[in-house]
Structure formats: C-alpha cells, structure tokens
mmCIF file of C-alpha atoms in Angstrom:
data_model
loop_
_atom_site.group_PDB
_atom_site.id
_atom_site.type_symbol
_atom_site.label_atom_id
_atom_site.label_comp_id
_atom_site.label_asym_id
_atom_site.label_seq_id
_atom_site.Cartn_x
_atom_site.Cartn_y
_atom_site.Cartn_z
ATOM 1 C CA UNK A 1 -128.894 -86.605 -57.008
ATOM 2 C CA UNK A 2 -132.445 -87.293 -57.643
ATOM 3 C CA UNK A 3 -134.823 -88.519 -55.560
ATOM 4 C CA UNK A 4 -139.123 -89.838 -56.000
ATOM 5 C CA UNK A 5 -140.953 -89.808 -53.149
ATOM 6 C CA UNK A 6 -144.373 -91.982 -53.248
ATOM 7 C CA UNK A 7 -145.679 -90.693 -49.968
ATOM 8 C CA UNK A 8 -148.489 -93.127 -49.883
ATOM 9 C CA UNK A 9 -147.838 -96.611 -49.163
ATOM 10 C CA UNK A 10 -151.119 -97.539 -49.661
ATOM 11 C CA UNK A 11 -154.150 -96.722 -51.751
ATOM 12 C CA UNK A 12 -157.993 -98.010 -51.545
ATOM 13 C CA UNK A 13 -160.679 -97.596 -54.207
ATOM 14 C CA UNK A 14 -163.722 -98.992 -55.362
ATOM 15 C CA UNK A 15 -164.600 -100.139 -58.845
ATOM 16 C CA UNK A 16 -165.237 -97.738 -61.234
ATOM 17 C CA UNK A 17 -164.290 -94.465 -59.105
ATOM 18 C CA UNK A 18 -160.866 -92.353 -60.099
ATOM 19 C CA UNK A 19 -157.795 -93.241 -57.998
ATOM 20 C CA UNK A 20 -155.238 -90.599 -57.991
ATOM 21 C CA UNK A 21 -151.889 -92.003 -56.987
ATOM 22 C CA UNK A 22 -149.049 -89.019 -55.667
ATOM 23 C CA UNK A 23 -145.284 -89.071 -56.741
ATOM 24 C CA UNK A 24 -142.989 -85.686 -56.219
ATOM 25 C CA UNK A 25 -139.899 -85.723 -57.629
ATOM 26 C CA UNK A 26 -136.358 -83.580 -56.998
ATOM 27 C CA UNK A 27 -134.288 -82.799 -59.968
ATOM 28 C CA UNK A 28 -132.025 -79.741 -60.672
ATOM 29 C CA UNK A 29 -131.943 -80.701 -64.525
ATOM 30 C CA UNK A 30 -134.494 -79.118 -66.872
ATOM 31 C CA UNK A 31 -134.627 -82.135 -69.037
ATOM 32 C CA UNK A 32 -136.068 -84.999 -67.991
ATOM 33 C CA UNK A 33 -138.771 -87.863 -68.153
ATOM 34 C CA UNK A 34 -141.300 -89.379 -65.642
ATOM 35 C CA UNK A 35 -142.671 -92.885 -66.201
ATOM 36 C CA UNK A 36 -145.281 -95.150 -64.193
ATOM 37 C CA UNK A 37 -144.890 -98.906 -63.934
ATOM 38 C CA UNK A 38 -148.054 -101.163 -62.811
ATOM 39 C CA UNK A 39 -146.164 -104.535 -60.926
ATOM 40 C CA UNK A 40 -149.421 -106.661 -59.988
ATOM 41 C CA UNK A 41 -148.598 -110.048 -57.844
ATOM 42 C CA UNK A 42 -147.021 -111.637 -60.545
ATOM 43 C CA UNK A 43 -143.689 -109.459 -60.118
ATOM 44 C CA UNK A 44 -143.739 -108.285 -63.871
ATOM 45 C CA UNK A 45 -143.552 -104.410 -64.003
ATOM 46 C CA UNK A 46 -145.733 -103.028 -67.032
ATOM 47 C CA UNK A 47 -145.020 -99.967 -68.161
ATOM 48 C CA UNK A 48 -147.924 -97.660 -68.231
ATOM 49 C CA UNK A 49 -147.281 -94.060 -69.276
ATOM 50 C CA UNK A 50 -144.119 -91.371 -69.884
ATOM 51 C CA UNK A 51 -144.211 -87.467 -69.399
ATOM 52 C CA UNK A 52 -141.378 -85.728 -70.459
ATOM 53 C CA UNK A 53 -140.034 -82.592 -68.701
ATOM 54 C CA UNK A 54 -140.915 -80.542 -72.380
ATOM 55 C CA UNK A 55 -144.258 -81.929 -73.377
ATOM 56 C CA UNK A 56 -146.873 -79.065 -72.752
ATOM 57 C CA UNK A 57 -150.038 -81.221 -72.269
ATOM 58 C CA UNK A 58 -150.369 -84.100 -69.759
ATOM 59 C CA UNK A 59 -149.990 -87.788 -70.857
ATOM 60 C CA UNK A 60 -152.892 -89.700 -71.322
ATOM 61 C CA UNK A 61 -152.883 -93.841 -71.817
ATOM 62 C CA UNK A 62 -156.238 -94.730 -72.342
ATOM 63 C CA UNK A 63 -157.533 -94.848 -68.682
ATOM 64 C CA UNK A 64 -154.487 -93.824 -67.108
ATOM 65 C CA UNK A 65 -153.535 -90.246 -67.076
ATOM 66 C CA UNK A 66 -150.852 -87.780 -65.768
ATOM 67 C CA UNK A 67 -151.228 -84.491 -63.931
ATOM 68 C CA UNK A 68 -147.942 -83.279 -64.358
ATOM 69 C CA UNK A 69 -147.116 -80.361 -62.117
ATOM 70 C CA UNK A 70 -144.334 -79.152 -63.224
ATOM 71 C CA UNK A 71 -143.708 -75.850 -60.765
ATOM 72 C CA UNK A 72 -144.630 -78.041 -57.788
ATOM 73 C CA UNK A 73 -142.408 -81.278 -59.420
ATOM 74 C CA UNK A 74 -145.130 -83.752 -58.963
ATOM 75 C CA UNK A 75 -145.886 -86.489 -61.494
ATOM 76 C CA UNK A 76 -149.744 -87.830 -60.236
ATOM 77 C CA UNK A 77 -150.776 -90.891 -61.662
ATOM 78 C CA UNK A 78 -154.594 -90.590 -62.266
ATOM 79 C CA UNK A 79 -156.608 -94.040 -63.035
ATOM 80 C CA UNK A 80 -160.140 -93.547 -64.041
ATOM 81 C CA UNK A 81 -163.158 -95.592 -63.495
ATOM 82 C CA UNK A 82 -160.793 -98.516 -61.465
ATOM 83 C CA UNK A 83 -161.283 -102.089 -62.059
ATOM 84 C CA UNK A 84 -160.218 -105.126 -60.209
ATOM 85 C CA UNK A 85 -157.465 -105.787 -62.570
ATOM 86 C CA UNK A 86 -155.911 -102.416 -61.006
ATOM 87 C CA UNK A 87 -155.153 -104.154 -57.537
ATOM 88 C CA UNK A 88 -151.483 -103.897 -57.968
ATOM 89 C CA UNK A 89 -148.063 -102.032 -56.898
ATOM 90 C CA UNK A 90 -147.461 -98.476 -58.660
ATOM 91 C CA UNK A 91 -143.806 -96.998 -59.303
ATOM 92 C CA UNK A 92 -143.239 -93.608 -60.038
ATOM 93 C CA UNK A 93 -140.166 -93.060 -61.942
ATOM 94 C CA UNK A 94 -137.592 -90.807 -63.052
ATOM 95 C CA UNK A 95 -134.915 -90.707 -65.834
ATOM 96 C CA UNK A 96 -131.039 -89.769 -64.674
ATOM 97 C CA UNK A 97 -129.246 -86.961 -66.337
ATOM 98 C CA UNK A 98 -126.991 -88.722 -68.249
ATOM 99 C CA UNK A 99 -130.438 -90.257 -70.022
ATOM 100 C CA UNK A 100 -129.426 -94.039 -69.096
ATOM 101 C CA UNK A 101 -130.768 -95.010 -66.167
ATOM 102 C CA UNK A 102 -134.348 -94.832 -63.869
ATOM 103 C CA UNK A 103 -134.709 -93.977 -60.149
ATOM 104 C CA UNK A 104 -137.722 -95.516 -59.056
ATOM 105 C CA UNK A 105 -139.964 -94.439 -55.797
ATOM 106 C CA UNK A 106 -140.508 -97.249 -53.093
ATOM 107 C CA UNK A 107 -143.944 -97.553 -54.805
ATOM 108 C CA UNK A 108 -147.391 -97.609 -53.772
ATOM 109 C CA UNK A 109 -150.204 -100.271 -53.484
ATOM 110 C CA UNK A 110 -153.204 -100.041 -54.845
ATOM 111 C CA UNK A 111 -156.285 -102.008 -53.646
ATOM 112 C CA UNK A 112 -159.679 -102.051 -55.738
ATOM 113 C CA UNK A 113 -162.592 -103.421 -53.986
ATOM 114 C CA UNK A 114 -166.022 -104.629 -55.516
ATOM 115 C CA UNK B 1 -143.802 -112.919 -80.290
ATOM 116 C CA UNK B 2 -141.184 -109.988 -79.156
ATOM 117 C CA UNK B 3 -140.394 -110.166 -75.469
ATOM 118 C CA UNK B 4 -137.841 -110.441 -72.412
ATOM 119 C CA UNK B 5 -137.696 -113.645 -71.022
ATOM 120 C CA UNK B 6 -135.644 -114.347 -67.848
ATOM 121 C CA UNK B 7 -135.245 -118.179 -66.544
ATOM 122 C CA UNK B 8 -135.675 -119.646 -64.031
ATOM 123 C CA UNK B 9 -138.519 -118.498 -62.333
ATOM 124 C CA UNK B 10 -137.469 -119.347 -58.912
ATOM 125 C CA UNK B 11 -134.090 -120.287 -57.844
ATOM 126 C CA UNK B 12 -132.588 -121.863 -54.472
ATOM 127 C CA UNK B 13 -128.968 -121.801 -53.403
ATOM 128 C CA UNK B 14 -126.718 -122.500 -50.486
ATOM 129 C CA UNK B 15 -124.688 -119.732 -49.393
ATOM 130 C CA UNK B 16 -121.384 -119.383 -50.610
ATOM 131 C CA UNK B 17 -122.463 -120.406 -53.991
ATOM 132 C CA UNK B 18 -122.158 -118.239 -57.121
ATOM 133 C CA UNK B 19 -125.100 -117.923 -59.236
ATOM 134 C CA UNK B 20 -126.210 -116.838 -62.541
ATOM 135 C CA UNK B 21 -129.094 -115.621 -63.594
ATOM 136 C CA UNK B 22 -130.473 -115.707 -67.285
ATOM 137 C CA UNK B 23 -131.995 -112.883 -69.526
ATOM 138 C CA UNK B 24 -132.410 -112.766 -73.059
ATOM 139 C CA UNK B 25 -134.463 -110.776 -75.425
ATOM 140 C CA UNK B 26 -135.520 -110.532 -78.887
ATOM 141 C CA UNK B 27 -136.916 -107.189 -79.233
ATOM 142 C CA UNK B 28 -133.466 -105.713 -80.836
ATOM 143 C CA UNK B 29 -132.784 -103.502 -77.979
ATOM 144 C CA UNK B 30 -129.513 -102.237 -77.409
ATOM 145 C CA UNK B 31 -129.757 -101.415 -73.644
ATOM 146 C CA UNK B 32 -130.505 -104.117 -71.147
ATOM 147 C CA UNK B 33 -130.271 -103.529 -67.346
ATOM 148 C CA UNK B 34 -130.363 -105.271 -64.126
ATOM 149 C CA UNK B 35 -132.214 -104.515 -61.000
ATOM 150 C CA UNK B 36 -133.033 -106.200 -57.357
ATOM 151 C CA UNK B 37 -135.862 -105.697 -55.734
ATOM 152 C CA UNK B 38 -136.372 -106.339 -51.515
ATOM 153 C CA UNK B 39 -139.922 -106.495 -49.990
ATOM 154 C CA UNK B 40 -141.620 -103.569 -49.869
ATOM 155 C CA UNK B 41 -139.179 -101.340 -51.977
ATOM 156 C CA UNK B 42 -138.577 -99.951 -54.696
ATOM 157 C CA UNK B 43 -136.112 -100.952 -57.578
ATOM 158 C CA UNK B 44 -132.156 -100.787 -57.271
ATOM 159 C CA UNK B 45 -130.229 -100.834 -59.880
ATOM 160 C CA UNK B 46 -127.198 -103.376 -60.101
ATOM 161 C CA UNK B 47 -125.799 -103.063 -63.554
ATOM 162 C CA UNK B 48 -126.385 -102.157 -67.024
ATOM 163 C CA UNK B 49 -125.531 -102.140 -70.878
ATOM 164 C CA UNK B 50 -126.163 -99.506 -73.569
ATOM 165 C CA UNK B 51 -124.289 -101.457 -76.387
ATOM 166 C CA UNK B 52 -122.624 -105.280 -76.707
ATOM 167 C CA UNK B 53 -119.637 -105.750 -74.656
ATOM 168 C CA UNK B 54 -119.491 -102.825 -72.772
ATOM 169 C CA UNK B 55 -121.711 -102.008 -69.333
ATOM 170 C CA UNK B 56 -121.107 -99.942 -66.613
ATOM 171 C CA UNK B 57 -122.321 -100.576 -62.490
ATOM 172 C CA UNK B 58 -124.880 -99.249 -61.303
ATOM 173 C CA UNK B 59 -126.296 -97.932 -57.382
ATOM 174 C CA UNK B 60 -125.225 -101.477 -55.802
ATOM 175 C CA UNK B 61 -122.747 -103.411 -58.126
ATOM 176 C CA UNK B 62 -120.995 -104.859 -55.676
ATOM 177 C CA UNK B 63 -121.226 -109.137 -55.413
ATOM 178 C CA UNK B 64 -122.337 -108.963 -58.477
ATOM 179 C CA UNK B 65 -121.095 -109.505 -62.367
ATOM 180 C CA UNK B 66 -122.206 -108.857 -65.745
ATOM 181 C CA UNK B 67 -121.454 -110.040 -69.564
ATOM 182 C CA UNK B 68 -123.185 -108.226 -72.407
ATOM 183 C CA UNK B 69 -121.046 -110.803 -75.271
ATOM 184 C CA UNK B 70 -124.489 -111.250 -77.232
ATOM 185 C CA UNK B 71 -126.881 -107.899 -77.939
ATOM 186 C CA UNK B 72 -129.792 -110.342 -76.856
ATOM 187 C CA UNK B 73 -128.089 -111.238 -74.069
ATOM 188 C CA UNK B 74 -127.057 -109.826 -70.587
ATOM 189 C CA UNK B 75 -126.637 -113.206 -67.768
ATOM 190 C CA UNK B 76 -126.088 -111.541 -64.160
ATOM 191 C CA UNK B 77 -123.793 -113.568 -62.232
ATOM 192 C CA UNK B 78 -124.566 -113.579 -58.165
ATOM 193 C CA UNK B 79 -120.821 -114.093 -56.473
ATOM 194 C CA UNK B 80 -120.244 -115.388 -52.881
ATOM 195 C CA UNK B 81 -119.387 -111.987 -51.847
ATOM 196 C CA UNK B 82 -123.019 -110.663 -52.381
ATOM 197 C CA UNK B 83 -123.930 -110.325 -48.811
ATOM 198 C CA UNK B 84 -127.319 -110.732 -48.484
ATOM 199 C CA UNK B 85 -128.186 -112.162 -52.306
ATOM 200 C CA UNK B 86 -131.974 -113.419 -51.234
ATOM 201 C CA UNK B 87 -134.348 -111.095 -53.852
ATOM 202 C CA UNK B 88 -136.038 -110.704 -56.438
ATOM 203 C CA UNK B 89 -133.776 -109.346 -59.401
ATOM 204 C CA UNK B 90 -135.787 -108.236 -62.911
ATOM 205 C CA UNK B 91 -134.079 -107.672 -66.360
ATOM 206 C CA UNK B 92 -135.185 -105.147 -68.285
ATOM 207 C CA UNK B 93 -134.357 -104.014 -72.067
ATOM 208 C CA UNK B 94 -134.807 -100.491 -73.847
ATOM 209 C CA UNK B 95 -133.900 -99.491 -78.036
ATOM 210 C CA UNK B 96 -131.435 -97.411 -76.983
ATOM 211 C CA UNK B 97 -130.516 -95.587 -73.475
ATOM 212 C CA UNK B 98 -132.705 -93.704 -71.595
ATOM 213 C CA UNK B 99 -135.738 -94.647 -73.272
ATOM 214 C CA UNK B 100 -139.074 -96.746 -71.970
ATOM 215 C CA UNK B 101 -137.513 -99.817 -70.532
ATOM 216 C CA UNK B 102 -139.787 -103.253 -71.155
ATOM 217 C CA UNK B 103 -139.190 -105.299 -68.496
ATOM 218 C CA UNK B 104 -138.866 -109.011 -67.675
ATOM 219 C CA UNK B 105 -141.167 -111.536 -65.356
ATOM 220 C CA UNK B 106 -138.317 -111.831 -62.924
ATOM 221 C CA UNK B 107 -136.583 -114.365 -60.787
ATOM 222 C CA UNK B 108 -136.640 -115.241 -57.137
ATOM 223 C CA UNK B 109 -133.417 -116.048 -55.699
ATOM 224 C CA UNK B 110 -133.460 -117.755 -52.281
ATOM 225 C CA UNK B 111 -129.850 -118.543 -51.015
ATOM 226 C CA UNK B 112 -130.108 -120.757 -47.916
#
C-alpha cells in the first residue's frame, strides 16, 4: 500500500524568504505521480504542481518548485520568496497504481509572517 | 466560467437523517470523486467515478452512497448508518482517471 508522510505539522516563514516544505513517500511501483495541493482557510484545495515518477528535471510552477528525490522517495515542496497569501495548509500527494485515485499526507501548515 | 461547484456551503442535520450532498461540474471531466476531511487530517477518500453510471468505493465507503446518472454530476448521499457523518466532504473532478484532480469549495456537514 502506499503511504505520504508530511513529518512537519507546522511550518513558519517570513515574507519573501524560501520555505521548503518535506513529504517522503513509500511506493513499490516504478510509475507514479506526486502532486501538491495549497488548502488556505477557505477549505478549497488548489492544486499547485505534479512530478511524475519519469520526468528527469524537477517541476517548477512559477514560485513553487519540486526537489524530487527520487533514490531517497521524497517529493519537497520548495516556495520561494513567501508572501502572506502563502499562510495556508500543504498536501503532499501521491497517485495509486491502478492510476485512479490520490493518497494524500495529513498535511502541513504553513504560517508567513510580515 | 469552467468550474466545480458543490452546494450548500454549510449544512445542519439531526442524527438519523440521510443527507445528500450536491456536486456538479462543467469542465467535461469524466472522473469525479468524493472525499471527507476531519480536523487536522488529511483527505479520505469515500467514493469515486471514472465514467457515467459506473463508480467504485473507495478507503471508507461505508454510510455512504453515490449516483454518477449525469457526466456533470456525482450527488453523495450521507445514510443514517454513517457513524460519525460531522465533516467536511470536497468533490473533486479530473478529464480522465488518474490525472490532476480540480477540486471543489466544499461543504460542512454538522449532524446534531
């Protein structure tokens, strides 16, 4: 079965510094995709970036990137240059083997001070 | 504008009542899914759909049903036998399965 682990259930930053938000993952399948949600207080969850198990160079959304490990099966979330509008819940991820469904991590919160 | 819309926003109920919840979208997706989420955790899934009239249960099905009659829509029916139904459940829609989902604004389901 897999399994995300988000071993940090909370993260603090100020503006404009780099935020690097953990997620490890277990999988015995070679194929498979990681994706990042953003759920701020509102409850939405916005989807933010996708790695597949194949692609050779990390993802990169605009200020959001993804240091994909793939040896050490870790899927970082990296958010340059934070803003206020970052303050929100982050879930790591994972598509099932059978390429239908997403196992999601229990999430970590991210706080951005002035 | 494209989007998943999921109504009502909040919803109250006294136990023992069934319940359904609404979800519709009009981006042409084929897959829609279901998920509740508790304080503090992460997403479950309950059910989902890869094609019209057909969907299959997901990690906690149970006190819970499902009707995919419409490709825009998948309504998630809360039974009596759900037993502990107070969360927050969240549609959300992909083009086909396995790929990015898009997801809803949720609803808030307080049984009393």
């Amino acid at each position: 079965a897999q399994k995300i682990t988000q071993t940090q259930p909370g993260m603090f930053v100020q503006e404009k510094e780099a935020v690097t938000l953990d997620c490890t993952y277990d999988t015995s399948d070679q194929s498979y995709g990681l994706f990042w949600y953003k759920q701020p207080s509102s409850g939405e969850m916005i989807f933010l970036i996708y790695q597949g198990s194949y692609d050779e160079q990390n993802a990169t959304e605009g200020r959001y990137s993804l240091n994909f490990q793939k040896a050490r099966k870790s899927a970082n979330l990296v958010i340059s240059a934070s803003q206020l509008g970052d303050s929100a819940m982050y879930f790591c991820a994972m598509r099932d083997p059978g390429y239908s469904t997403l196992t999601f991590g229990k999430g970590t919160m991210l706080l951005v001070s002035p | 504008d494209g989007g998943i819309t999921q109504s009502p926003k909040y919803l109250f109920r006294k136990e023992g009542q069934n319940v359904t919840l609404s979800c519709e979208q009009n981006l042409n997706h084929d897959a829609m899914y279901w998920y509740r989420q508790d304080p503090g955790q992460g997403l479950r899934l309950i059910y989902y759909s890869q094609i019209v009239n057909d969907f299959q249960k997901g990690d906690i099905a149970e006190g819970y049903s499902v009707s995919r009659e419409k490709k825009e829509s998948f309504p998630l029916t809360v039974t009596s036998a759900q037993k502990n139904p107070t969360a927050f459940y969240l549609c959300a829609s992909s083009i086909g399965a396995g790929e990015t989902q898009y997801f809803g604004p949720g609803t808030r389901l307080l049984v009393l």
